[in-house]
Coordinates of C-alpha atoms in Angstrom, one line a residue:
M7 CA 5.2 71.7 282.8
T8 CA 4.0 69.0 284.9
Q9 CA 4.1 69.0 288.8
G10 CA 6.9 66.6 289.1
G11 CA 8.6 69.1 286.0
E12 CA 8.1 72.0 288.5
R13 CA 9.2 70.2 291.1
A14 CA 12.8 69.5 289.6
A15 CA 13.0 73.2 288.9
R16 CA 12.7 73.9 292.3
R17 CA 15.2 71.6 293.4
A18 CA 17.3 72.7 290.9
E19 CA 17.6 76.2 292.1
A20 CA 18.3 75.2 295.6
V21 CA 21.2 73.3 294.8
R22 CA 22.3 76.3 292.6
A23 CA 21.5 78.4 295.5
L24 CA 23.5 75.9 297.6
V25 CA 27.1 76.8 295.3
R26 CA 26.0 80.6 294.4
D27 CA 24.7 81.6 298.3
R28 CA 25.2 79.0 301.1
G29 CA 28.8 77.8 300.7
L30 CA 28.3 74.7 299.2
R31 CA 31.5 74.4 297.2
E32 CA 33.2 75.1 300.7
I33 CA 31.4 72.6 302.4
T34 CA 32.7 69.7 299.9
A35 CA 36.1 71.2 300.4
A36 CA 36.3 71.0 303.9
A37 CA 35.2 67.0 303.5
G38 CA 38.0 67.0 301.4
E39 CA 40.3 68.7 303.5
L40 CA 39.0 66.5 306.6
H41 CA 39.8 63.7 304.5
A42 CA 43.2 64.7 303.3
A43 CA 44.6 65.8 307.2
G44 CA 43.7 62.6 308.7
P45 CA 45.9 59.7 309.9
V46 CA 43.6 57.0 307.7
R47 CA 42.6 58.6 304.8
P48 CA 40.4 55.7 304.0
E49 CA 39.3 54.7 300.2
T50 CA 36.2 54.2 301.5
I51 CA 33.3 54.4 304.5
R52 CA 32.5 51.4 305.7
L53 CA 28.9 51.5 306.8
R54 CA 27.7 48.2 308.6
A55 CA 25.7 45.9 307.0
G56 CA 22.9 46.3 310.2
Y57 CA 22.7 50.0 309.5
L58 CA 21.5 48.9 306.0
E59 CA 19.3 46.1 306.1
N60 CA 17.4 43.4 308.8
R61 CA 19.4 40.4 308.9
T62 CA 16.4 38.2 309.1
P63 CA 13.0 40.2 307.7
S64 CA 10.3 37.0 307.4
L65 CA 11.5 37.0 310.8
L66 CA 10.5 40.6 311.8
H67 CA 7.3 40.5 309.7
P68 CA 5.5 37.6 309.6
G69 CA 2.9 37.3 307.0
S70 CA 4.5 38.7 304.0
V71 CA 8.1 40.1 303.3
R72 CA 6.4 42.2 300.6
R73 CA 5.7 44.6 303.2
R74 CA 7.7 46.7 305.2
P75 CA 8.1 46.2 308.6
P76 CA 6.8 48.5 311.4
E77 CA 9.0 51.2 312.2
H78 CA 10.7 50.2 315.4
L79 CA 11.6 46.8 313.5
R80 CA 13.5 48.4 310.4
P81 CA 17.0 48.9 309.8
P82 CA 18.5 52.5 311.2
L83 CA 18.7 54.0 308.1
A84 CA 15.3 53.0 307.1
R85 CA 14.2 55.0 310.0
L86 CA 16.0 58.5 309.2
L87 CA 13.7 58.7 306.0
L88 CA 12.1 61.6 307.2
P89 CA 10.3 64.6 305.2
Q90 CA 12.5 67.2 306.7
G91 CA 15.3 67.4 308.8
V92 CA 19.1 66.5 308.1
A93 CA 19.4 63.8 310.3
L94 CA 20.3 60.9 307.4
R95 CA 23.2 63.5 306.1
F96 CA 24.7 64.7 309.5
H97 CA 24.5 61.3 310.8
L98 CA 26.3 59.9 307.4
M99 CA 29.0 62.8 307.5
A100 CA 29.5 61.7 311.3
L101 CA 30.6 58.2 310.6
F102 CA 32.4 60.0 307.9
A103 CA 34.7 62.6 309.9
A104 CA 34.4 59.5 312.6
Q105 CA 36.4 57.2 310.1
C106 CA 38.8 59.8 308.4
G107 CA 40.6 60.8 312.0
T108 CA 40.3 57.2 313.7
R109 CA 41.8 53.8 313.3
P110 CA 39.8 50.7 312.9
G111 CA 38.7 49.0 315.7
R112 CA 38.7 52.5 318.0
A113 CA 36.3 54.7 319.5
W114 CA 36.2 58.4 317.7
P115 CA 36.5 60.8 320.5
G116 CA 33.9 63.5 318.6
G117 CA 34.8 66.8 319.6
V118 CA 33.6 68.7 316.9
P119 CA 31.6 71.5 317.7
L120 CA 28.1 72.2 316.0
G121 CA 28.9 76.1 315.4
R122 CA 32.0 78.3 315.9
R123 CA 33.7 79.2 318.8
A124 CA 36.9 81.2 320.1
A125 CA 38.1 78.4 322.1
H126 CA 37.8 75.8 318.8
P127 CA 39.4 77.8 315.8
G128 CA 39.3 74.8 313.7
T129 CA 36.8 72.5 311.7
T130 CA 32.7 72.6 312.7
W131 CA 29.9 71.1 311.5
L132 CA 28.8 74.3 309.5
D133 CA 31.9 73.8 307.4
L134 CA 30.6 70.0 307.2
V135 CA 27.2 70.0 306.5
A136 CA 24.9 71.6 304.1
V137 CA 21.4 72.5 304.7
S138 CA 18.9 74.3 302.4
P139 CA 17.3 77.2 304.0
T140 CA 13.3 77.2 305.4
G141 CA 11.1 79.7 305.5
E142 CA 9.7 82.2 302.6
G143 CA 12.3 85.0 301.9
P144 CA 15.7 85.7 301.8
M145 CA 18.1 85.2 304.7
T146 CA 20.8 87.2 306.0
A147 CA 24.6 85.5 307.2
S148 CA 23.4 85.3 310.4
Q149 CA 19.8 84.0 310.0
Y150 CA 21.0 81.1 307.9
T151 CA 24.0 80.4 310.3
A152 CA 21.3 80.2 313.1
N153 CA 18.9 78.3 311.2
K154 CA 21.6 75.3 310.5
L155 CA 22.6 75.3 314.1
R156 CA 18.6 74.5 314.8
Q157 CA 18.6 71.8 312.0
F158 CA 21.9 70.3 313.4
R159 CA 20.3 70.5 316.8
S160 CA 16.9 68.7 315.9
A161 CA 18.9 66.1 313.9
L162 CA 20.9 65.5 317.1
T163 CA 17.3 64.9 318.8
V164 CA 16.5 62.8 316.2
L165 CA 19.6 60.7 316.3
T166 CA 19.4 60.1 319.9
R167 CA 16.0 59.0 320.0
H168 CA 16.4 56.4 317.6
G169 CA 19.6 55.0 319.7
L170 CA 22.3 56.4 317.4
T171 CA 23.8 58.9 319.2
E172 CA 24.4 60.1 323.1
L173 CA 23.6 63.6 324.3
P174 CA 24.9 64.7 327.4
G175 CA 22.8 65.6 330.4
P176 CA 20.5 69.1 330.6
G177 CA 22.8 70.8 332.2
P178 CA 26.2 71.1 330.1
R179 CA 25.7 74.7 328.3
R180 CA 26.8 73.0 325.1
R181 CA 25.1 69.6 325.0
Y182 CA 24.7 69.2 321.6
D183 CA 28.8 70.1 321.3
G184 CA 29.7 66.8 323.7
F185 CA 27.1 64.2 321.2
R186 CA 28.4 60.8 320.9
L187 CA 28.4 58.7 318.3
L188 CA 26.5 55.3 319.0
A189 CA 27.2 51.6 317.3
E190 CA 25.4 52.9 313.7
D191 CA 24.0 49.5 313.1
G192 CA 21.7 49.7 317.1
R193 CA 23.7 47.1 318.7
N194 CA 22.4 46.8 322.4
P195 CA 25.1 44.9 324.3
G196 CA 22.6 44.3 327.5
A197 CA 23.8 46.7 329.7
G198 CA 24.2 50.8 328.6
V199 CA 24.4 51.6 325.0
A200 CA 27.6 50.3 322.3
E201 CA 29.7 53.4 321.2
Y202 CA 30.5 53.7 317.8
R203 CA 33.8 52.2 316.8
V204 CA 35.4 52.7 313.3
P205 CA 34.7 48.9 311.8
E206 CA 37.6 46.4 311.4
G207 CA 38.5 44.5 308.5
A208 CA 36.8 40.7 309.4
E209 CA 33.3 43.4 309.8
D210 CA 30.6 42.5 307.6
T211 CA 30.0 46.3 305.7
L212 CA 29.0 48.1 302.7
A213 CA 32.4 49.9 301.4
V214 CA 31.0 53.7 300.2
P215 CA 33.3 55.7 297.9
V216 CA 34.8 57.9 299.4
E217 CA 33.8 60.6 296.5
F218 CA 30.4 60.2 297.8
F219 CA 31.1 62.2 300.9
T220 CA 34.0 64.7 299.1
R221 CA 32.3 65.6 296.2
G222 CA 29.0 66.6 297.3
W223 CA 26.5 63.4 296.6
V224 CA 25.7 63.5 300.3
Q225 CA 25.0 67.1 300.3
V226 CA 22.4 67.0 297.8
L227 CA 20.9 63.8 296.5
T228 CA 17.2 63.4 298.7
P229 CA 17.2 61.4 301.8
S230 CA 15.2 58.7 299.9
E231 CA 17.8 59.0 296.4
T232 CA 20.8 58.1 299.1
A233 CA 19.0 55.4 300.7
A234 CA 18.2 54.3 297.3
Y235 CA 21.8 54.2 296.6
L236 CA 23.5 52.8 299.2
M237 CA 21.0 49.7 298.8
W238 CA 21.9 49.2 295.1
L239 CA 25.2 49.3 296.2
R240 CA 24.8 46.7 299.0
L241 CA 22.7 44.4 296.7
G242 CA 25.5 44.5 293.4
G243 CA 28.7 46.0 294.9
G244 CA 29.1 47.3 292.0
S245 CA 30.3 43.9 290.0
G246 CA 27.2 43.5 287.8
Y247 CA 23.3 43.5 287.3
V248 CA 21.2 43.3 289.7
I249 CA 17.3 42.8 290.4
A250 CA 15.7 44.3 293.5
G251 CA 12.1 42.5 294.2
E252 CA 10.0 43.8 296.7
S253 CA 10.9 41.2 299.2
R254 CA 14.6 42.5 299.4
R255 CA 13.6 46.4 299.1
A256 CA 10.8 46.3 301.6
A257 CA 11.8 43.1 304.1
R258 CA 15.0 43.0 303.6
F259 CA 15.8 46.9 303.6
G260 CA 12.7 48.7 305.2
L261 CA 12.3 51.2 302.2
S262 CA 9.2 52.1 300.5
R263 CA 8.3 51.6 296.5
D264 CA 9.5 55.5 296.4
V265 CA 12.6 55.0 297.2
Q266 CA 13.1 52.4 294.4
D267 CA 11.7 54.7 291.8
T268 CA 14.5 57.0 292.8
A269 CA 16.7 55.1 290.3
R270 CA 15.6 56.8 287.2
A271 CA 17.0 60.1 288.9
L272 CA 20.1 58.1 290.2
E273 CA 20.6 57.1 286.4
A274 CA 20.4 60.4 284.9
F275 CA 22.6 61.8 287.9
G276 CA 25.5 59.0 286.7
L277 CA 25.2 57.0 289.5
L278 CA 22.9 54.1 288.2
S279 CA 22.7 52.3 285.0
I280 CA 19.5 50.1 284.4
L281 CA 18.6 47.6 281.7
K282 CA 14.9 47.7 281.2
P283 CA 12.3 45.0 280.0
D284 CA 11.6 46.1 276.1
R285 CA 7.9 46.1 276.9
R286 CA 8.1 48.4 280.3
R287 CA 7.5 52.4 279.9
T288 CA 9.6 54.9 281.3
D289 CA 6.8 55.9 283.7
G290 CA 6.5 51.6 284.9
T291 CA 3.6 50.7 283.2
W292 CA 3.7 47.8 280.8
H293 CA 2.7 47.9 277.0
R294 CA 0.7 45.1 275.8
Y295 CA 0.1 44.1 279.7
D296 CA -1.3 40.5 280.2
A297 CA -1.6 39.4 284.0
A298 CA -0.6 35.4 282.6
E299 CA 2.7 36.8 281.9
P300 CA 5.4 37.2 284.5
L301 CA 6.6 40.6 284.6
Y302 CA 10.2 41.2 284.9
A303 CA 12.0 43.7 287.2
D304 CA 14.7 46.4 286.1
R305 CA 17.9 45.2 286.7
V306 CA 20.2 47.8 287.9
H307 CA 24.3 48.7 288.0
V308 CA 26.5 50.6 290.1
L309 CA 28.6 52.7 288.3
P310 CA 31.9 52.7 289.9
D311 CA 33.3 56.2 288.9
G312 CA 29.9 58.0 289.1
P313 CA 30.9 59.2 292.3
R314 CA 33.6 61.3 291.2
A315 CA 31.7 63.6 289.0
W316 CA 31.0 66.9 291.4
A317 CA 27.6 66.2 292.3
P318 CA 26.2 69.8 292.6
A319 CA 26.9 70.7 288.8
V320 CA 25.7 67.1 287.6
V321 CA 22.5 67.1 289.9
E322 CA 21.8 70.8 288.8
K323 CA 22.1 69.7 285.2
A324 CA 20.1 66.5 285.3
L325 CA 16.9 68.0 287.5
R326 CA 16.6 71.0 284.3
K327 CA 16.7 68.3 281.7
R328 CA 14.2 66.6 283.9
A329 CA 11.6 70.0 284.2
A330 CA 12.5 70.8 280.3
L331 CA 11.4 67.4 279.2
G332 CA 9.2 66.0 281.4
A333 CA 10.9 63.1 282.3
W334 CA 14.3 61.6 283.6
A335 CA 17.3 62.0 281.4
K336 CA 20.9 61.8 281.4
P337 CA 22.5 65.2 280.7
L338 CA 24.6 64.9 277.2
D339 CA 28.0 66.2 279.1
L340 CA 28.0 63.6 281.3

């Protein structure tokens, strides 16, 4: 088995363990219940354009729009693509919770605690965000809960550092429970910070299918896969096939080539359809390459019905097929 196949097999086992041992089915159900019980019940979760993309990429990184801008000039989402932790997943679920419970134009009051306590018998972040266990060896339920809470606190520290959340001062005993969402596009009004308000109709936003949250995709995709899916959704809007050249991917969205390469995985998961040039191999190389000829990029279409499937089952099947074949391919029953 190739190295990529071994990684796919380990990831498939991790997804299965999340469902079997760590309550992923209950987590997706809790997200669905939160959506159904809210006063709004949005069909899509709207992310402001500035969260995903730089509005003037050529000005942000003079010299070459093919290169990613420095980290501090990347859009907020790109800054959350970290090798470890759940900062991006936690933030997206917080935006989901805010839009389920708050009407457009209003600030989200928050108040959801990280963990369970007698004074708050309702939903907590333990119920809404999945976390793969860290470290070697099995964990007891209490150890796993403690691990999740540590990762949530770490995520909130990252989000606060990037200006996406605000924490109370060091005095309160449960200071992380009192976090406040700030504007996800990184706006700074000049005096203080801009609190998060649910987008209104006229704002430039990306409409993400609510099933991305209620059917578990946000829980099982990697941060790079999530960023790539949102990029393709922004570019195409589900209306047709689009191309993301280097200038779009790097300067506009602040994403690396590795993120764009996850399109093969997203196609296997049933979220994208890809039209490949005839002479381009699956590994990205070209048959009978000629430097004098123009090279045409893949064209990608976001499948609007893709997120309706239950993500853990789809992703596990696709990963096992990747491990067996050594290449991405959609499972036959998808």
